[in-house]
Amino acid sequence: MNPLNLPSRTAGQHGPLPDFLPAEADVADVVSVIAPTGDRIWLVTAYDLGRAVLTDERFSRAAAVTPEAPAVHPMRPDPAALTSLDPPQHTRLRRLVNRPFTPRAVAGLEEGIRRQARRLLAGRDRIDLVAEYAMPLSATTICRVLGVPEAEHDRFAGLADRALGITTGTFEEQGPARDALRAYIRELIDRARRDPGEHVLGTLATAYDEGGALSHDELTALVELLLNAGYETSIGQLGLAVVSLLEHPDQWHRLATAPHRETAAAVEELLRHAPVVPMSFTRVARQDVRLGPVVVRAGEALVVSLLHANFDARAHRDPARLDITRCPARHLTFGHGAHTCLGAQLARTQLRVALEELATAASGLTPHIPLPSLPWRQPEAVVRGPLTLPVNLTGSGRSWGRRCSSQP
Ligand code: HEM
């Protein structure tokens, strides 16, 4: 593999990464690493191989959540969660929740996200883009999709912040907060069962009560996954994208002066360059599988480093360079295959609209504290991102356009 030059390691400004993710330049396509649990895990670092593995049914998610399976994180995933299932159980459950995440359904949310973004930025010349922008945008969006009442968005955001450690906290402090968030989610489900309404919560509650299409454990795990995954990823991703742009002021200038129709391409490059989830969930081989020179034995675990795949020089020209005109900017930031991110379209829309409105509000964006002193989420967290991101907003927004560069 060609030399890697991960900006997160070299500049130290994309925050800490888990120790077992190799930082060295000449990392092989498949390497053996020791996870924080002490378990040995295969790590796939190549783009094409990573994509292939994520669609390969010889690797199982269900086998990766059993108590005896090698694991990356000490906290075992819920075996009833959508992310923990293989087909056909996975297909059945995913079909139940697909509809509000289709491009068409997400397009219907865009205007609301834009109006809120404008309101949050109005009259500001300094703003913490985590606490005062990404968090309220993300909370409102996912709560609207699920059908959490408007008056309770702040309650959800506060509980989720403490439970997931988005702006503060250690894993120990998160324990009781997680219990409180779970209790709130159970309360939401109970209410949806009594009065379903038309949103995801109601649809799922009805599917449980009337059709027996999912078990109570699956229902609870699904709502928890949608609320949590839908909330913290979008917050971290906006923070990371803005940090990348602050590190590359020329790219911010391009974005700030680009017509709206071109920001979709810029978003893909930002997703490639600073993926908020640096690696896939663990999969376990059902049988011996040869991956290049390596044989992954049945029962062994494997993870795809989405971050390394996004910087594989065979798939991306000059991968360390942030080039928002790169198109297409291919990446594995949303995973691939059956478990590919359900909220990808929603996440893309939120990121694009948040950046467009930021660029419309201010042509000048500078960090209010030096980037190297930004505090970051703990490296063991599945989702990364800055805990705070205070920036200064100056000047007025967009005026002229630009073109896409070509890409291998
Ligand atoms: C930039 C933001 C986001 C990123 C980078 C991201 C990334 C990912 C990745 C990498 C996976 C697959 C992991 C694997 O297969 O190993 C995934 C799955 C998933 N994501 Fe996202 N995600 C984001 C936002 C969201 C949002 C907004 C939602 C909304 C609910 C969401 C819901 C889910 C769900 C439900 C799954 C599991 C899908 C399945 O197992 O079938 N994500 N995400």
CSV table of C-alpha atoms and ligand atoms in Angstrom, one decimal:
chain,number,residue,atom,x,y,z
A,1,MET,CA,0.0,0.0,0.0
A,2,ASN,CA,1.2,3.5,-0.8
A,3,PRO,CA,2.3,5.7,2.1
A,4,LEU,CA,-0.5,7.0,4.3
A,5,ASN,CA,-0.4,10.4,5.5
A,6,LEU,CA,-3.4,10.7,7.8
A,7,PRO,CA,-3.8,14.3,8.6
A,8,SER,CA,-5.4,13.3,11.9
A,9,ARG,CA,-2.0,11.8,13.0
A,10,THR,CA,0.3,14.3,11.4
A,11,ALA,CA,-1.4,17.5,12.3
A,12,GLY,CA,-3.0,16.2,15.5
A,13,GLN,CA,-6.0,18.3,14.8
A,14,HIS,CA,-8.6,15.7,14.1
A,15,GLY,CA,-8.2,14.4,17.6
A,16,PRO,CA,-7.0,11.2,19.1
A,17,LEU,CA,-7.7,7.8,17.4
A,18,PRO,CA,-7.8,4.4,19.0
A,19,ASP,CA,-4.2,3.2,19.7
A,20,PHE,CA,-4.7,0.0,17.7
A,21,LEU,CA,-5.3,1.9,14.4
A,22,PRO,CA,-1.9,1.9,12.8
A,23,ALA,CA,-0.4,5.3,12.1
A,24,GLU,CA,2.6,4.1,10.1
A,25,ALA,CA,3.0,4.9,6.4
A,26,ASP,CA,3.4,1.5,4.9
A,27,VAL,CA,0.5,-0.4,6.4
A,28,ALA,CA,-0.5,-3.7,4.7
A,29,ASP,CA,-4.0,-4.3,3.3
A,30,VAL,CA,-4.8,-6.6,6.2
A,31,VAL,CA,-3.0,-6.3,9.5
A,32,SER,CA,-3.4,-8.1,12.8
A,33,VAL,CA,-4.0,-5.8,15.8
A,34,ILE,CA,-4.7,-6.1,19.5
A,35,ALA,CA,-8.0,-4.4,20.5
A,36,PRO,CA,-8.5,-2.6,23.9
A,37,THR,CA,-10.2,-5.8,25.1
A,38,GLY,CA,-6.9,-7.7,24.5
A,39,ASP,CA,-8.5,-9.7,21.6
A,40,ARG,CA,-6.7,-10.1,18.3
A,41,ILE,CA,-8.6,-8.6,15.4
A,42,TRP,CA,-7.9,-8.4,11.7
A,43,LEU,CA,-7.9,-4.9,10.4
A,44,VAL,CA,-8.6,-4.3,6.7
A,45,THR,CA,-7.1,-1.0,5.5
A,46,ALA,CA,-7.5,-1.1,1.7
A,47,TYR,CA,-10.4,0.6,0.0
A,48,ASP,CA,-11.4,-2.1,-2.5
A,49,LEU,CA,-10.9,-5.0,-0.1
A,50,GLY,CA,-12.8,-3.1,2.6
A,51,ARG,CA,-15.8,-2.6,0.2
A,52,ALA,CA,-15.6,-6.3,-0.7
A,53,VAL,CA,-15.5,-7.5,2.9
A,54,LEU,CA,-18.5,-5.3,3.9
A,55,THR,CA,-20.7,-7.1,1.3
A,56,ASP,CA,-19.3,-10.6,1.9
A,57,GLU,CA,-21.8,-12.8,3.6
A,58,ARG,CA,-19.1,-15.1,4.9
A,59,PHE,CA,-18.5,-12.4,7.6
A,60,SER,CA,-21.3,-12.2,10.1
A,61,ARG,CA,-22.5,-9.5,12.5
A,62,ALA,CA,-24.6,-11.8,14.5
A,63,ALA,CA,-21.6,-14.0,15.2
A,64,ALA,CA,-19.6,-10.9,16.3
A,65,VAL,CA,-22.0,-10.1,19.2
A,66,THR,CA,-22.0,-13.4,21.0
A,67,PRO,CA,-20.3,-13.4,24.4
A,68,GLU,CA,-17.4,-15.6,23.2
A,69,ALA,CA,-16.6,-13.6,20.0
A,70,PRO,CA,-13.4,-11.5,19.9
A,71,ALA,CA,-14.4,-7.9,20.4
A,72,VAL,CA,-13.0,-4.4,19.9
A,73,HIS,CA,-14.9,-2.6,22.7
A,74,PRO,CA,-15.5,-3.9,26.2
A,75,MET,CA,-19.2,-2.9,26.0
A,76,ARG,CA,-21.0,-5.7,24.0
A,77,PRO,CA,-23.6,-4.5,21.5
A,78,ASP,CA,-27.2,-5.3,22.0
A,79,PRO,CA,-27.9,-8.6,20.1
A,80,ALA,CA,-31.4,-7.4,19.3
A,81,ALA,CA,-30.1,-4.3,17.5
A,82,LEU,CA,-30.4,-3.9,13.8
A,83,THR,CA,-26.7,-3.6,13.5
A,84,SER,CA,-26.3,-7.0,15.3
A,85,LEU,CA,-28.4,-9.0,12.9
A,86,ASP,CA,-27.7,-11.0,9.7
A,87,PRO,CA,-30.2,-11.6,6.9
A,88,PRO,CA,-33.1,-12.5,6.9
A,89,GLN,CA,-33.7,-11.0,10.4
A,90,HIS,CA,-31.7,-7.9,9.4
A,91,THR,CA,-33.6,-7.5,6.1
A,92,ARG,CA,-37.0,-7.8,7.9
A,93,LEU,CA,-36.2,-5.1,10.5
A,94,ARG,CA,-34.5,-2.8,8.1
A,95,ARG,CA,-37.5,-2.8,5.8
A,96,LEU,CA,-39.7,-1.6,8.7
A,97,VAL,CA,-37.7,1.6,9.2
A,98,ASN,CA,-36.5,2.3,5.7
A,99,ARG,CA,-39.1,4.8,4.5
A,100,PRO,CA,-38.3,8.0,6.4
A,101,PHE,CA,-34.7,7.7,5.3
A,102,THR,CA,-35.2,7.6,1.6
A,103,PRO,CA,-33.9,10.5,-0.5
A,104,ARG,CA,-37.5,11.7,-1.1
A,105,ALA,CA,-38.5,11.6,2.6
A,106,VAL,CA,-35.3,13.4,3.5
A,107,ALA,CA,-35.8,16.1,0.9
A,108,GLY,CA,-39.0,17.0,2.7
A,109,LEU,CA,-36.9,17.8,5.8
A,110,GLU,CA,-34.4,20.1,4.1
A,111,GLU,CA,-36.3,23.4,4.4
A,112,GLY,CA,-36.9,22.9,8.2
A,113,ILE,CA,-33.2,22.2,8.7
A,114,ARG,CA,-32.3,25.3,6.7
A,115,ARG,CA,-34.6,27.5,8.6
A,116,GLN,CA,-33.3,26.3,11.9
A,117,ALA,CA,-29.7,26.7,10.8
A,118,ARG,CA,-30.4,30.3,9.8
A,119,ARG,CA,-32.0,31.1,13.1
A,120,LEU,CA,-29.1,29.6,15.0
A,121,LEU,CA,-26.6,31.7,13.1
A,122,ALA,CA,-28.6,34.9,12.9
A,123,GLY,CA,-26.8,37.9,14.4
A,124,ARG,CA,-23.8,35.8,15.6
A,125,ASP,CA,-20.2,36.8,15.2
A,126,ARG,CA,-19.0,34.0,17.4
A,127,ILE,CA,-20.5,30.6,18.0
A,128,ASP,CA,-19.7,27.2,19.4
A,129,LEU,CA,-20.4,25.0,16.4
A,130,VAL,CA,-20.9,21.9,18.6
A,131,ALA,CA,-23.1,23.0,21.4
A,132,GLU,CA,-24.9,25.9,19.7
A,133,TYR,CA,-25.2,24.7,16.1
A,134,ALA,CA,-24.6,21.0,15.4
A,135,MET,CA,-26.3,19.7,18.6
A,136,PRO,CA,-29.7,21.6,18.2
A,137,LEU,CA,-29.8,20.9,14.5
A,138,SER,CA,-29.1,17.2,14.9
A,139,ALA,CA,-31.5,16.9,17.9
A,140,THR,CA,-34.4,18.6,16.1
A,141,THR,CA,-33.9,16.6,12.9
A,142,ILE,CA,-33.7,13.1,14.4
A,143,CYS,CA,-36.5,13.9,16.9
A,144,ARG,CA,-38.7,15.1,14.0
A,145,VAL,CA,-38.0,12.0,12.0
A,146,LEU,CA,-38.8,9.7,15.0
A,147,GLY,CA,-41.8,11.8,16.2
A,148,VAL,CA,-40.4,13.0,19.5
A,149,PRO,CA,-42.7,15.9,20.5
A,150,GLU,CA,-41.2,19.4,19.7
A,151,ALA,CA,-41.3,20.4,23.4
A,152,GLU,CA,-39.1,17.5,24.4
A,153,HIS,CA,-36.2,18.0,21.9
A,154,ASP,CA,-34.1,19.8,24.5
A,155,ARG,CA,-34.8,17.1,27.0
A,156,PHE,CA,-33.6,14.4,24.6
A,157,ALA,CA,-30.6,16.5,23.6
A,158,GLY,CA,-29.5,16.9,27.2
A,159,LEU,CA,-29.9,13.2,28.1
A,160,ALA,CA,-28.1,12.1,25.0
A,161,ASP,CA,-25.3,14.5,25.5
A,162,ARG,CA,-24.6,13.1,28.9
A,163,ALA,CA,-25.2,9.5,28.0
A,164,LEU,CA,-23.0,9.6,24.9
A,165,GLY,CA,-20.3,12.0,26.1
A,166,ILE,CA,-20.7,14.5,23.2
A,167,THR,CA,-19.5,17.6,24.9
A,168,THR,CA,-18.1,16.3,28.2
A,169,GLY,CA,-17.6,13.3,30.4
A,170,THR,CA,-15.9,10.0,30.9
A,171,PHE,CA,-17.2,6.5,30.3
A,172,GLU,CA,-17.8,6.1,34.0
A,173,GLU,CA,-19.9,9.2,34.2
A,174,GLN,CA,-21.9,8.1,31.2
A,175,GLY,CA,-23.2,5.0,32.9
A,176,PRO,CA,-26.1,6.5,34.9
A,177,ALA,CA,-26.9,8.9,32.1
A,178,ARG,CA,-27.3,6.0,29.7
A,179,ASP,CA,-29.8,4.4,32.1
A,180,ALA,CA,-31.7,7.7,32.2
A,181,LEU,CA,-31.7,7.9,28.4
A,182,ARG,CA,-33.0,4.3,28.1
A,183,ALA,CA,-35.8,5.1,30.6
A,184,TYR,CA,-36.8,8.1,28.5
A,185,ILE,CA,-36.7,5.9,25.3
A,186,ARG,CA,-39.0,3.3,27.0
A,187,GLU,CA,-41.3,6.2,28.0
A,188,LEU,CA,-41.4,7.4,24.3
A,189,ILE,CA,-42.2,3.8,23.2
A,190,ASP,CA,-45.0,3.4,25.7
A,191,ARG,CA,-46.6,6.7,24.7
A,192,ALA,CA,-46.3,5.7,21.0
A,193,ARG,CA,-48.1,2.5,21.7
A,194,ARG,CA,-51.0,4.3,23.3
A,195,ASP,CA,-51.1,7.1,20.7
A,196,PRO,CA,-49.1,6.0,17.6
A,197,GLY,CA,-49.2,9.1,15.3
A,198,GLU,CA,-47.6,9.0,11.9
A,199,HIS,CA,-43.9,9.1,12.6
A,200,VAL,CA,-41.3,6.3,13.0
A,201,LEU,CA,-42.1,5.7,16.7
A,202,GLY,CA,-45.7,5.2,16.0
A,203,THR,CA,-45.1,3.0,12.9
A,204,LEU,CA,-42.8,0.7,14.9
A,205,ALA,CA,-45.1,0.6,17.9
A,206,THR,CA,-48.0,-0.4,15.7
A,207,ALA,CA,-45.8,-3.0,13.9
A,208,TYR,CA,-45.0,-4.5,17.3
A,209,ASP,CA,-48.6,-4.4,18.7
A,210,GLU,CA,-50.5,-5.4,15.7
A,211,GLY,CA,-48.4,-7.5,13.4
A,212,GLY,CA,-45.8,-9.0,15.7
A,213,ALA,CA,-43.3,-7.9,13.1
A,214,LEU,CA,-40.7,-7.3,15.7
A,215,SER,CA,-40.1,-8.3,19.3
A,216,HIS,CA,-40.1,-5.9,22.2
A,217,ASP,CA,-36.3,-6.1,22.5
A,218,GLU,CA,-35.9,-5.3,18.8
A,219,LEU,CA,-38.3,-2.4,19.1
A,220,THR,CA,-36.4,-0.8,22.1
A,221,ALA,CA,-33.0,-1.5,20.5
A,222,LEU,CA,-34.1,0.0,17.2
A,223,VAL,CA,-35.4,3.2,18.7
A,224,GLU,CA,-32.3,3.5,20.8
A,225,LEU,CA,-30.1,3.0,17.8
A,226,LEU,CA,-32.0,5.5,15.6
A,227,LEU,CA,-32.0,8.2,18.2
A,228,ASN,CA,-28.3,7.7,19.2
A,229,ALA,CA,-26.8,7.0,15.8
A,230,GLY,CA,-28.9,9.7,14.3
A,231,TYR,CA,-27.8,12.2,16.9
A,232,GLU,CA,-24.1,11.9,17.7
A,233,THR,CA,-22.8,11.1,14.3
A,234,SER,CA,-24.2,14.2,12.6
A,235,ILE,CA,-22.8,16.4,15.4
A,236,GLY,CA,-19.3,14.8,15.2
A,237,GLN,CA,-19.3,14.9,11.4
A,238,LEU,CA,-20.1,18.6,11.2
A,239,GLY,CA,-17.4,19.3,13.8
A,240,LEU,CA,-14.8,17.3,11.9
A,241,ALA,CA,-15.7,18.8,8.5
A,242,VAL,CA,-15.4,22.3,9.9
A,243,VAL,CA,-12.0,21.5,11.5
A,244,SER,CA,-10.8,20.2,8.1
A,245,LEU,CA,-11.9,23.5,6.5
A,246,LEU,CA,-10.3,25.6,9.2
A,247,GLU,CA,-7.1,23.7,8.6
A,248,HIS,CA,-7.4,24.5,4.9
A,249,PRO,CA,-8.6,28.1,4.7
A,250,ASP,CA,-8.3,28.0,0.9
A,251,GLN,CA,-10.9,25.2,0.8
A,252,TRP,CA,-13.2,27.1,3.1
A,253,HIS,CA,-12.9,30.1,0.8
A,254,ARG,CA,-13.9,27.9,-2.2
A,255,LEU,CA,-16.8,26.5,-0.3
A,256,ALA,CA,-17.9,29.9,0.9
A,257,THR,CA,-18.0,31.2,-2.6
A,258,ALA,CA,-19.5,28.1,-4.3
A,259,PRO,CA,-23.0,28.0,-5.6
A,260,HIS,CA,-25.2,25.8,-3.5
A,261,ARG,CA,-25.6,23.2,-6.2
A,262,GLU,CA,-21.8,22.3,-5.9
A,263,THR,CA,-21.6,21.9,-2.2
A,264,ALA,CA,-22.9,18.3,-2.4
A,265,ALA,CA,-19.6,17.3,-4.0
A,266,ALA,CA,-17.7,19.2,-1.3
A,267,VAL,CA,-19.6,17.3,1.4
A,268,GLU,CA,-18.5,14.0,-0.1
A,269,GLU,CA,-14.8,15.1,0.1
A,270,LEU,CA,-15.2,16.2,3.7
A,271,LEU,CA,-16.8,12.9,4.5
A,272,ARG,CA,-13.9,11.1,2.9
A,273,HIS,CA,-11.2,13.2,4.6
A,274,ALA,CA,-12.6,13.3,8.1
A,275,PRO,CA,-14.9,10.3,8.7
A,276,VAL,CA,-16.7,10.6,12.0
A,277,VAL,CA,-16.8,6.8,12.5
A,278,PRO,CA,-13.2,5.7,11.8
A,279,MET,CA,-13.9,2.0,11.6
A,280,SER,CA,-16.7,-0.5,10.9
A,281,PHE,CA,-18.4,-2.7,13.4
A,282,THR,CA,-16.7,-6.0,14.0
A,283,ARG,CA,-17.6,-9.0,11.8
A,284,VAL,CA,-16.7,-12.6,12.5
A,285,ALA,CA,-15.8,-15.1,9.8
A,286,ARG,CA,-18.3,-18.0,9.4
A,287,GLN,CA,-15.6,-20.0,7.6
A,288,ASP,CA,-12.0,-19.7,6.6
A,289,VAL,CA,-11.7,-16.7,4.1
A,290,ARG,CA,-8.6,-15.8,2.1
A,291,LEU,CA,-8.0,-12.0,1.9
A,292,GLY,CA,-4.9,-11.6,-0.2
A,293,PRO,CA,-1.9,-13.1,1.6
A,294,VAL,CA,-4.0,-13.6,4.8
A,295,VAL,CA,-6.4,-16.3,5.8
A,296,VAL,CA,-9.0,-15.2,8.3
A,297,ARG,CA,-10.0,-18.4,10.1
A,298,ALA,CA,-13.6,-19.3,11.0
A,299,GLY,CA,-14.4,-17.6,14.3
A,300,GLU,CA,-11.8,-14.8,13.9
A,301,ALA,CA,-12.9,-11.2,14.0
A,302,LEU,CA,-12.3,-8.5,11.4
A,303,VAL,CA,-12.9,-4.7,11.3
A,304,VAL,CA,-12.6,-2.4,8.3
A,305,SER,CA,-10.7,0.8,8.9
A,306,LEU,CA,-12.9,3.2,7.1
A,307,LEU,CA,-10.4,6.0,7.7
A,308,HIS,CA,-7.5,4.1,6.1
A,309,ALA,CA,-9.7,3.0,3.2
A,310,ASN,CA,-10.6,6.6,2.6
A,311,PHE,CA,-6.8,7.4,2.3
A,312,ASP,CA,-5.9,4.5,0.1
A,313,ALA,CA,-3.8,6.0,-2.7
A,314,ARG,CA,-4.9,3.3,-5.2
A,315,ALA,CA,-8.5,4.6,-4.9
A,316,HIS,CA,-7.9,8.3,-4.3
A,317,ARG,CA,-5.4,10.5,-6.0
A,318,ASP,CA,-3.2,12.4,-3.5
A,319,PRO,CA,-5.4,11.2,-0.7
A,320,ALA,CA,-4.0,13.4,2.1
A,321,ARG,CA,-5.0,16.5,0.2
A,322,LEU,CA,-8.4,18.0,1.0
A,323,ASP,CA,-9.8,19.1,-2.3
A,324,ILE,CA,-13.5,20.0,-2.2
A,325,THR,CA,-13.7,20.0,-6.0
A,326,ARG,CA,-12.6,16.3,-6.1
A,327,CYS,CA,-15.3,14.4,-7.9
A,328,PRO,CA,-16.4,11.9,-7.3
A,329,ALA,CA,-14.9,11.7,-3.8
A,330,ARG,CA,-15.4,8.1,-3.1
A,331,HIS,CA,-15.3,6.9,0.5
A,332,LEU,CA,-16.4,4.2,2.9
A,333,THR,CA,-17.6,6.7,5.6
A,334,PHE,CA,-21.1,5.3,5.6
A,335,GLY,CA,-19.9,1.7,5.3
A,336,HIS,CA,-21.1,-0.5,2.5
A,337,GLY,CA,-23.3,-3.5,1.9
A,338,ALA,CA,-26.3,-4.7,3.9
A,339,HIS,CA,-25.5,-2.6,7.0
A,340,THR,CA,-24.6,0.5,5.0
A,341,CYS,CA,-25.7,3.6,7.0
A,342,LEU,CA,-29.5,3.9,7.0
A,343,GLY,CA,-29.2,7.6,7.7
A,344,ALA,CA,-26.6,8.4,5.0
A,345,GLN,CA,-29.0,10.6,3.0
A,346,LEU,CA,-30.2,12.4,6.1
A,347,ALA,CA,-26.6,12.9,7.3
A,348,ARG,CA,-25.5,14.2,3.9
A,349,THR,CA,-28.4,16.7,3.8
A,350,GLN,CA,-27.8,17.9,7.3
A,351,LEU,CA,-24.1,18.4,6.7
A,352,ARG,CA,-24.6,20.2,3.3
A,353,VAL,CA,-27.3,22.5,4.6
A,354,ALA,CA,-25.4,23.3,7.8
A,355,LEU,CA,-22.3,24.2,5.7
A,356,GLU,CA,-24.3,26.1,3.1
A,357,GLU,CA,-25.9,28.2,5.8
A,358,LEU,CA,-22.6,28.8,7.6
A,359,ALA,CA,-21.0,29.9,4.3
A,360,THR,CA,-24.0,32.1,3.6
A,361,ALA,CA,-23.8,33.7,7.0
A,362,ALA,CA,-20.1,34.4,6.9
A,363,SER,CA,-17.3,34.4,4.3
A,364,GLY,CA,-14.7,34.5,7.0
A,365,LEU,CA,-14.5,31.5,9.4
A,366,THR,CA,-11.6,31.4,11.9
A,367,PRO,CA,-11.1,29.3,15.1
A,368,HIS,CA,-11.7,31.2,18.3
A,369,ILE,CA,-9.1,29.0,20.1
A,370,PRO,CA,-6.0,27.5,18.5
A,371,LEU,CA,-7.0,24.2,16.7
A,372,PRO,CA,-4.3,22.1,18.5
A,373,SER,CA,-5.9,23.0,21.8
A,374,LEU,CA,-9.4,21.8,20.9
A,375,PRO,CA,-10.7,19.2,23.3
A,376,TRP,CA,-11.8,15.9,21.7
A,377,ARG,CA,-14.1,13.0,22.5
A,378,GLN,CA,-12.3,10.0,23.9
A,379,PRO,CA,-10.5,7.9,21.4
A,380,GLU,CA,-12.3,4.7,22.6
A,381,ALA,CA,-15.7,6.3,21.6
A,382,VAL,CA,-17.2,4.7,18.4
A,383,VAL,CA,-17.9,8.2,17.1
A,384,ARG,CA,-15.3,10.9,17.2
A,385,GLY,CA,-15.4,14.7,17.1
A,386,PRO,CA,-14.5,17.9,19.0
A,387,LEU,CA,-16.2,18.5,22.3
A,388,THR,CA,-16.4,22.2,21.5
A,389,LEU,CA,-15.6,24.2,18.4
A,390,PRO,CA,-15.8,28.0,19.0
A,391,VAL,CA,-15.4,30.0,15.8
A,392,ASN,CA,-15.5,33.6,14.7
A,393,LEU,CA,-17.8,34.5,11.9
A,394,THR,CA,-16.9,37.5,9.7
A,395,GLY,CA,-17.9,39.0,6.3
A,396,SER,CA,-20.9,38.1,4.3
A,397,GLY,CA,-21.5,34.9,2.3
A,398,ARG,CA,-21.3,33.5,-1.2
A,399,SER,CA,-20.9,35.2,-4.6
A,400,TRP,CA,-19.1,33.2,-7.3
A,401,GLY,CA,-18.8,29.6,-8.5
A,402,ARG,CA,-16.1,27.0,-9.2
A,403,ARG,CA,-15.7,23.7,-11.1
A,404,CYS,CA,-15.1,20.1,-10.1
A,405,SER,CA,-11.6,18.6,-10.7
A,406,SER,CA,-11.2,15.1,-12.1
A,407,GLN,CA,-10.4,12.1,-10.0
A,408,PRO,CA,-9.1,8.6,-10.7
B,1,HEM,C1,-22.2,11.6,9.0
B,1,HEM,C2,-23.0,10.9,9.8
B,1,HEM,C3,-23.0,9.4,9.8
B,1,HEM,C4,-22.0,8.5,9.6
B,1,HEM,C5,-20.5,8.8,9.1
B,1,HEM,C6,-22.5,7.1,9.8
B,1,HEM,C7,-21.8,6.0,9.6
B,1,HEM,C8,-22.3,4.7,9.6
B,1,HEM,C9,-21.6,3.5,9.3
B,1,HEM,C10,-20.1,3.4,8.9
B,1,HEM,C11,-22.5,2.5,9.5
B,1,HEM,C12,-22.2,1.0,9.1
B,1,HEM,C13,-21.3,0.3,10.1
B,1,HEM,C14,-20.9,-1.1,9.6
B,1,HEM,O1,-21.5,-1.7,8.7
B,1,HEM,O2,-20.0,-1.6,10.2
B,1,HEM,C15,-23.7,3.0,9.9
B,1,HEM,C16,-24.9,2.3,10.1
B,1,HEM,C17,-26.0,2.8,10.6
B,1,HEM,N1,-26.3,4.2,10.7
B,1,HEM,FE1,-25.1,5.7,10.3
B,1,HEM,N2,-23.8,7.3,10.1
B,1,HEM,C18,-24.2,8.6,10.1
B,1,HEM,C19,-25.4,9.1,10.4
B,1,HEM,C20,-26.5,8.4,10.7
B,1,HEM,C21,-27.8,9.0,10.9
B,1,HEM,C22,-28.2,10.5,10.8
B,1,HEM,C23,-28.7,8.0,11.2
B,1,HEM,C24,-30.1,8.2,11.4
B,1,HEM,C25,-30.9,7.4,12.1
B,1,HEM,C26,-27.9,6.7,11.1
B,1,HEM,C27,-28.3,5.5,11.3
B,1,HEM,C28,-27.6,4.3,11.1
B,1,HEM,C29,-28.2,3.0,11.3
B,1,HEM,C30,-29.6,2.7,11.8
B,1,HEM,C31,-27.2,2.1,11.0
B,1,HEM,C32,-27.3,0.6,11.0
B,1,HEM,C33,-27.7,0.0,9.7
B,1,HEM,C34,-27.8,-1.5,9.6
B,1,HEM,O3,-27.2,-2.2,10.4
B,1,HEM,O4,-28.5,-1.9,8.7
B,1,HEM,N3,-26.6,7.1,10.8
B,1,HEM,N4,-23.6,4.4,10.0
